[in-house]
Coordinates of C-alpha atoms (C1' of nucleotides) in Angstrom, one line a residue:
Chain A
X1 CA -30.2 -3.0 -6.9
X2 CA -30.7 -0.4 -4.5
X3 CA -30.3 2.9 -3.9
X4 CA -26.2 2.7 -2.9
X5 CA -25.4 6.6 -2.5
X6 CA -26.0 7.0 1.2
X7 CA -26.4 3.7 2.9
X8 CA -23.3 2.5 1.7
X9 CA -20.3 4.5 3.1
X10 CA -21.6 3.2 6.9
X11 CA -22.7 -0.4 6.2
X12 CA -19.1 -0.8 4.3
X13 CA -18.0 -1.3 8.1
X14 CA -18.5 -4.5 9.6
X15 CA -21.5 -3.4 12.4
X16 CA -19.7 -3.8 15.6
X17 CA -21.4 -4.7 19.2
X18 CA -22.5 -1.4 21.8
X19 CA -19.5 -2.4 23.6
X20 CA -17.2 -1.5 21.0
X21 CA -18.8 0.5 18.3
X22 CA -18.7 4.5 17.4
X23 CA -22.2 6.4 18.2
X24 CA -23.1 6.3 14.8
X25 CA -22.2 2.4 14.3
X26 CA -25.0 2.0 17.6
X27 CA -27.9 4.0 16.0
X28 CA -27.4 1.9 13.0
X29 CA -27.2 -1.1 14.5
X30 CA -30.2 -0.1 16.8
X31 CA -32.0 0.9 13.9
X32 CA -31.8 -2.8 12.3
X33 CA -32.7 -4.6 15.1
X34 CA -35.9 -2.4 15.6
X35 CA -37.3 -2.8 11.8
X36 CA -36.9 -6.9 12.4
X37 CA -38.0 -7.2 16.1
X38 CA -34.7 -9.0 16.9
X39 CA -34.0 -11.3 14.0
X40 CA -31.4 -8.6 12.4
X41 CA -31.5 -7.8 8.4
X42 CA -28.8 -6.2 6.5
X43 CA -30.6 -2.1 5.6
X44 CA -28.7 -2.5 2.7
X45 CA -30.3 -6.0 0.8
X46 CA -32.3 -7.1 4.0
X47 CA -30.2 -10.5 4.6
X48 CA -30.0 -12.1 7.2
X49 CA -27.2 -10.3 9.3
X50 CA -24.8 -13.1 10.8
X51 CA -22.1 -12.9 13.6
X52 CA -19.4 -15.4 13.4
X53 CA -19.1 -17.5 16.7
X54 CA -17.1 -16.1 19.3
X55 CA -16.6 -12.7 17.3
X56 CA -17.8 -9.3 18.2
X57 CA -18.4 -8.6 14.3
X58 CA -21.7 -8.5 12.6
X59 CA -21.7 -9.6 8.6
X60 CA -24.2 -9.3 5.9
X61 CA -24.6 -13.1 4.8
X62 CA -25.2 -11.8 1.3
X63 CA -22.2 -11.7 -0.8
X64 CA -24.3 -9.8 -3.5
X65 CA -25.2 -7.2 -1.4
X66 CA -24.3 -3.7 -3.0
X67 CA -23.1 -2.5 0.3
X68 CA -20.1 -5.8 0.3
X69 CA -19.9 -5.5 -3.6
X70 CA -18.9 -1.6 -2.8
X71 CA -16.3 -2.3 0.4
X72 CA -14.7 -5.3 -1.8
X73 CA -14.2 -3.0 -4.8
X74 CA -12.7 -0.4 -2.4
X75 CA -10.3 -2.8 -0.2
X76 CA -9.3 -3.8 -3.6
X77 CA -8.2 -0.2 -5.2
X78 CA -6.7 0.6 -1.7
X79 CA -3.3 2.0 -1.0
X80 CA -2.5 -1.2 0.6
X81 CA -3.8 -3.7 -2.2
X82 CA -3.6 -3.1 -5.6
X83 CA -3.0 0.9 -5.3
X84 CA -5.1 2.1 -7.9
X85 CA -5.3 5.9 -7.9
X86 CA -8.2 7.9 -9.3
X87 CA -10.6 5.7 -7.4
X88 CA -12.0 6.1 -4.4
X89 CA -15.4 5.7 -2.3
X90 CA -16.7 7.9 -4.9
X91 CA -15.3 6.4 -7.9
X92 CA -16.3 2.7 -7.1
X93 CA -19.7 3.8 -6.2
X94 CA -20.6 5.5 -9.5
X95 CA -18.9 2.7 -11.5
X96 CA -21.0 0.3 -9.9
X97 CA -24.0 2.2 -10.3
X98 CA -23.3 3.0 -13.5
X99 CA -23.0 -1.1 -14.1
X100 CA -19.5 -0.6 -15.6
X101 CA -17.9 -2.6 -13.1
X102 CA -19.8 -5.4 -11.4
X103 CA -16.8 -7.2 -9.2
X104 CA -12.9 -6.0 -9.2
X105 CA -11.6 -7.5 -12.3
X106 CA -13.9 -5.5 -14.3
X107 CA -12.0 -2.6 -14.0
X108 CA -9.1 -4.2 -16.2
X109 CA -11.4 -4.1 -19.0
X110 CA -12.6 -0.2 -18.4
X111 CA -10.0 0.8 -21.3
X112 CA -12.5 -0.6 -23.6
X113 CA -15.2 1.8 -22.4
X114 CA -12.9 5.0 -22.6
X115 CA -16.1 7.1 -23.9
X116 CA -18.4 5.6 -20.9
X117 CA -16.1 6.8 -18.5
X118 CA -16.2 10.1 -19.6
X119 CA -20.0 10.5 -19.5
X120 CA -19.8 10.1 -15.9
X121 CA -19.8 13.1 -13.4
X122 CA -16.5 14.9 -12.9
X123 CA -14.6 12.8 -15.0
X124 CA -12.7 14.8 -18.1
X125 CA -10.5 13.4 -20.2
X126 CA -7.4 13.9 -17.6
X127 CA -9.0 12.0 -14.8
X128 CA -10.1 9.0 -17.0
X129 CA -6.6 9.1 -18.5
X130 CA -4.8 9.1 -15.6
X131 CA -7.1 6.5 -14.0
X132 CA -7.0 4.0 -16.7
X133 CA -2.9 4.3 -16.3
X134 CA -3.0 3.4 -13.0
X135 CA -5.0 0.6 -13.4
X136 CA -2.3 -1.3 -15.9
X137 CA 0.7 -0.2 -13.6
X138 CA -1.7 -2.4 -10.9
X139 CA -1.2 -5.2 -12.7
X140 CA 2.0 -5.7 -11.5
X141 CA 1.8 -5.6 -8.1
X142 CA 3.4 -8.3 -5.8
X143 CA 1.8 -11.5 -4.9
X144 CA 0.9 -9.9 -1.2
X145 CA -0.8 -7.0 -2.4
X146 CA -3.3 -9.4 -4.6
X147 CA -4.1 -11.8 -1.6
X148 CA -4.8 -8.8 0.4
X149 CA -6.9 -7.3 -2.5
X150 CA -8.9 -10.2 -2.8
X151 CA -10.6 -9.7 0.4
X152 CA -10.5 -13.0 2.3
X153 CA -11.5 -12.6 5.6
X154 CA -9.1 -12.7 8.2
X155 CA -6.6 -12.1 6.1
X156 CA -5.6 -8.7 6.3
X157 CA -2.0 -7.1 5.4
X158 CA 0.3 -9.2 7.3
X159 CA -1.6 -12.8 6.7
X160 CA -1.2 -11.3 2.4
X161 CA 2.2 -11.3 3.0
X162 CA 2.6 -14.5 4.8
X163 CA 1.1 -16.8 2.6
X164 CA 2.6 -14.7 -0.6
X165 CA 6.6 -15.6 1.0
X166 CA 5.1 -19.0 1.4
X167 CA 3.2 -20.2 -2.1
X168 CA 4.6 -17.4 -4.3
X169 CA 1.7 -18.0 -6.4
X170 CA -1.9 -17.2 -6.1
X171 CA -2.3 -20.6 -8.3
X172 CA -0.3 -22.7 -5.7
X173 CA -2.2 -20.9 -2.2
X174 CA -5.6 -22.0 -4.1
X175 CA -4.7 -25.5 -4.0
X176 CA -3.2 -25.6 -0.5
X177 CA -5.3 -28.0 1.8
X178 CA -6.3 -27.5 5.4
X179 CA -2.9 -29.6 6.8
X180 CA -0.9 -27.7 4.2
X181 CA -2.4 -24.3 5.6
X182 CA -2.3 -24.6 9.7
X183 CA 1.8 -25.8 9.2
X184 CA 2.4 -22.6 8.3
X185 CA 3.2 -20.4 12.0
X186 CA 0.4 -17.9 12.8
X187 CA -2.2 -19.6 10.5
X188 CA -4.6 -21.7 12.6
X189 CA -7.8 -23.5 11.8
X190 CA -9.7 -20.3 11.4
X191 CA -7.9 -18.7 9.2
X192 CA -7.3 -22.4 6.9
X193 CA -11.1 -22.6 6.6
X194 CA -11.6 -19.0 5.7
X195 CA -9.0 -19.3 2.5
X196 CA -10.3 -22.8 1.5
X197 CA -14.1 -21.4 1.5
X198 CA -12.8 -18.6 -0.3
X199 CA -11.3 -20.4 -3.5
X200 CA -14.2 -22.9 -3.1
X201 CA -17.0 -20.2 -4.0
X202 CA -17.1 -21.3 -7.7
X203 CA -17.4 -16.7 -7.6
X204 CA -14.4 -16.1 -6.7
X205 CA -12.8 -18.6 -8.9
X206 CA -14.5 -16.7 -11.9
X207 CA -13.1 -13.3 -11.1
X208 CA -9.5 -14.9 -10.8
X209 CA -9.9 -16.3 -13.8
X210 CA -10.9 -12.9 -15.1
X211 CA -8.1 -11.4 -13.5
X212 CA -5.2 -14.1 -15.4
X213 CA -7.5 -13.2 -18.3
X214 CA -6.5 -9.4 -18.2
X215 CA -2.8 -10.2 -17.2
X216 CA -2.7 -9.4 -13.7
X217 CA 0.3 -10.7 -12.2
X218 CA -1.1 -13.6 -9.7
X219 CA 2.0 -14.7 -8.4
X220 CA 5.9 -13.7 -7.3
X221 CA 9.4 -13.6 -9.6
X222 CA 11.2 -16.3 -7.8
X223 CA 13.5 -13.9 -5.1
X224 CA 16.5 -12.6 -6.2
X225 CA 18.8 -12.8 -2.9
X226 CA 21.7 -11.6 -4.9
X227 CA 21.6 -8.7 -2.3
X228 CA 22.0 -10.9 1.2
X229 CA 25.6 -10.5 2.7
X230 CA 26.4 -14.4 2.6
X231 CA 24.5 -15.1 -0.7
X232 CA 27.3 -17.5 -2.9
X233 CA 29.3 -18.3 0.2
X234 CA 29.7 -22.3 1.2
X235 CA 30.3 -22.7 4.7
X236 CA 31.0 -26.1 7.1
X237 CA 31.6 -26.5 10.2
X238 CA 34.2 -28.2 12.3
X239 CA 34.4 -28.9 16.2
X240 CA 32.6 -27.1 18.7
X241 CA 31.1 -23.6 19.2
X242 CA 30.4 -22.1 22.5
X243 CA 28.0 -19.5 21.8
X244 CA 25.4 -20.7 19.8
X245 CA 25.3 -24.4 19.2
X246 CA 25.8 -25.6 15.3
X247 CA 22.3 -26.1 14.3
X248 CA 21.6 -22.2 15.4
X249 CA 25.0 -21.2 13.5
X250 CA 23.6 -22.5 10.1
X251 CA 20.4 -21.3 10.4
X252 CA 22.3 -18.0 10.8
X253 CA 24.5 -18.7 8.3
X254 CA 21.1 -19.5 5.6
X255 CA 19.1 -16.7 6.9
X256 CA 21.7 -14.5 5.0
X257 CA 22.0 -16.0 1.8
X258 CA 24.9 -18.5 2.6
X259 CA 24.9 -22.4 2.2
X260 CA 26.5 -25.0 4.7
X261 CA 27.9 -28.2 3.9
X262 CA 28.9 -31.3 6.0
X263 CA 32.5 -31.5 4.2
X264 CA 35.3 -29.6 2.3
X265 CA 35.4 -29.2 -1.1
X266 CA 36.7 -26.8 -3.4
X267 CA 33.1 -24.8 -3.4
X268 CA 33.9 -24.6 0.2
X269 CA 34.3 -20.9 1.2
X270 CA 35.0 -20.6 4.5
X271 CA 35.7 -23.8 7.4
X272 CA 34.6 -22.5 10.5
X273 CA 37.1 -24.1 13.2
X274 CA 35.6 -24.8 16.9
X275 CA 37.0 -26.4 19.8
X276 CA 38.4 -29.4 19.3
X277 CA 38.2 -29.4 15.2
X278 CA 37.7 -32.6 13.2
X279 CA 41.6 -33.8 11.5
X280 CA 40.1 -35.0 8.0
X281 CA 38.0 -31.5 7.6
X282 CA 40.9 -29.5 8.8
X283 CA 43.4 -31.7 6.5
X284 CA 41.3 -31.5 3.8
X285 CA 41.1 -27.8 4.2
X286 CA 44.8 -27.5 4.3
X287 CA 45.2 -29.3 0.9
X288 CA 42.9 -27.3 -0.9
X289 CA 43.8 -23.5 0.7
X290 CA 40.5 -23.2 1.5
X291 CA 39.9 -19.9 4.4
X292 CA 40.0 -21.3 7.3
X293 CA 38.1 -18.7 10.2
X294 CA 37.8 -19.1 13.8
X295 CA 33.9 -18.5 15.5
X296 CA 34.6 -14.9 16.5
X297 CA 35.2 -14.2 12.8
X298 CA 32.1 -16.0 11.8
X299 CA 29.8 -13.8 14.5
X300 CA 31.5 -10.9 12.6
X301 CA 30.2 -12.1 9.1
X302 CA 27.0 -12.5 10.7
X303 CA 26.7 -9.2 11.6
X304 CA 26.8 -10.0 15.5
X305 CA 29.9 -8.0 16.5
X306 CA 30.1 -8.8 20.1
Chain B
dG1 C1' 1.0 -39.6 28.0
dA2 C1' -2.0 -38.6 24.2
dG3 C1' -6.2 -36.1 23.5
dC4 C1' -9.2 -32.4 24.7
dC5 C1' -10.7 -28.3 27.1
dT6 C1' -10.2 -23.5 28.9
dC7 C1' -7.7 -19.4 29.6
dG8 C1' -4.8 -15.5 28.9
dA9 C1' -1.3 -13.0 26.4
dG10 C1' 0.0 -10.9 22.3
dA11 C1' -0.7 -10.1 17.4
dT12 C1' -3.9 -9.2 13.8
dC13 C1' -8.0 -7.9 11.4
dT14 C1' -12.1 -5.0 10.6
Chain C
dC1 C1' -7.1 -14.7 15.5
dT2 C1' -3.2 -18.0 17.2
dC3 C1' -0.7 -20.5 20.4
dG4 C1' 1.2 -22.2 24.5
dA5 C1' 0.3 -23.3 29.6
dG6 C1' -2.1 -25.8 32.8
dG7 C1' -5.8 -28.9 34.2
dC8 C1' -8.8 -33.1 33.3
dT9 C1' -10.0 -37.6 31.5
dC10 C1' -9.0 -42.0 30.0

DNA sequence: GAGCCTCGAGATCT
DNA sequence: CTCGAGGCTC
């Protein structure tokens, strides 16, 4: 290990090109090619510094270097992932230094080192206390907030929350395949690659584990839609609407919560009567009382008063 | 007309 | 990065 105190805080970034970096990102930069005459080294651990084809990002290819161990412990206390308070850039550099966390899930087990923690520099027993507190409320975080926290690369906030609504289980995204992956909308080959290498590294399997280990919830309480506006109501449709056609209707009609159904029965809630309605749904409908509703009434329980 | 490429727009990630 | 449009090949 290295000296982490100062180099850290500016090789956290990914180095970006002249084009597009800040001043200080372009002495760095400049400053790395120079010391390896063109074949660029990480200042941090002195790997090999790689650029991803067609990207305007340089990456350290070492994913022991102190300077990625560092910016994976911080994305992973972040506001955004697993909100752990009391830890910042600060924090996580002294506990790594310190070797009382080596990788994210370690800081699950910190309770154990209670008298540790309060050796270290500006840390009394309110700070400790209050940081340790926040790290079991973390456990609970949604689904999103883990993927996110994991620090997968290109996946960032909205990609987390994507593939959480999708798998609803960190388990179940592990053991997507590539097919699986790209059918999901706004997930392309790229991204499919970059989460398959990710639960391939037999490394980041290990620190799931650890996390399941310390009872960190990995995965999503099957959605309560109790609070959608349709949710319980049986819907079918009979004759033609003008509108929207009948496929888009019961899209609708699912997006908030409600259910459609080819015929009447007596789950049926509402029959939605078009132009030129069919005799046996409309008979049927009659026998049984069921609500019968015309399309302007239906736009109106879809929220579409127009 | 299926398969493959490039290109640009628009969204996302770092 | 993804994705669809438009052009090319076979």
């Amino acid at each position: 290990m290295q000296r982490a105190g100062e180099v850290i805080p500016e090789i956290v970034k990914p180095i970006k090109e002249r084009r597009t970096g800040t001043e200080k990102e372009f002495s760095l930069l400049e400053k790395v090619f120079d010391k390896n005459k063109g074949r660029p080294a990480c200042p941090v651990c002195g790997a090999e510094i790689v650029k991803s084809e067609g990207e305007v990002m340089y990456y350290c290819s070492n994913a022991a270097c102190p300077a990625q161990v560092a910016g994976r412990l911080q994305l992973f206390v972040s506001r955004g992932a697993m909100d752990i308070r009391g830890i910042g850039e600060r924090q996580s550099v002294m506990l790594l230094k310190e070797d009382l966390v080596r990788d994210p899930a370690d800081l699950y087990y910190l309770k154990d080192k209670r008298a540790e923690l309060l050796k270290l520099e500006k840390m009394g027993e309110k700070s400790v206390d209050n940081m340790l507190e926040s790290i079991e409320k973390s456990k609970e975080r949604s689904l999103a907030r883990v993927i996110l926290a994991l620090g997968i690369r290109h996946v960032g906030g909205e990609m987390a929350g994507i593939l959480a609504e999708h798998f609803n289980s960190l388990d179940r995204l592990a053991a997507a395949n590539r097919e699986e992956l790209v059918d999901i909308p706004t997930v392309g080959p790229k991204i499919a690659e970059s989460i398959i290498a990710f639960f391939g590294e037999e490394q980041n399997r290990k620190n799931i584990q650890k996390l399941k280990d310390a009872d960190v919830k990995l995965e999503d309480e099957i959605k309560e839609q109790e609070e959608l506006p349709l949710t319980g109501q049986e819907f079918v449709i009979t004759g033609k609407l003008e509108p929207f056609s009948r496929e888009k209707a019961e899209a609708e009609v699912r997006a908030l919560g409600g259910t459609t159904k080819d015929n009447v029965t007596r789950n049926t809630s509402y029959l939605v009567v078009g132009a030129d309605p069919g005799g046996s749904k409309l008979s049927r409908a009659q026998t049984l009382g069921t609500k019968q509703i015309d399309e302007q009434e239906l736009l109106r329980l879809l929220g579409r008063n127009k």
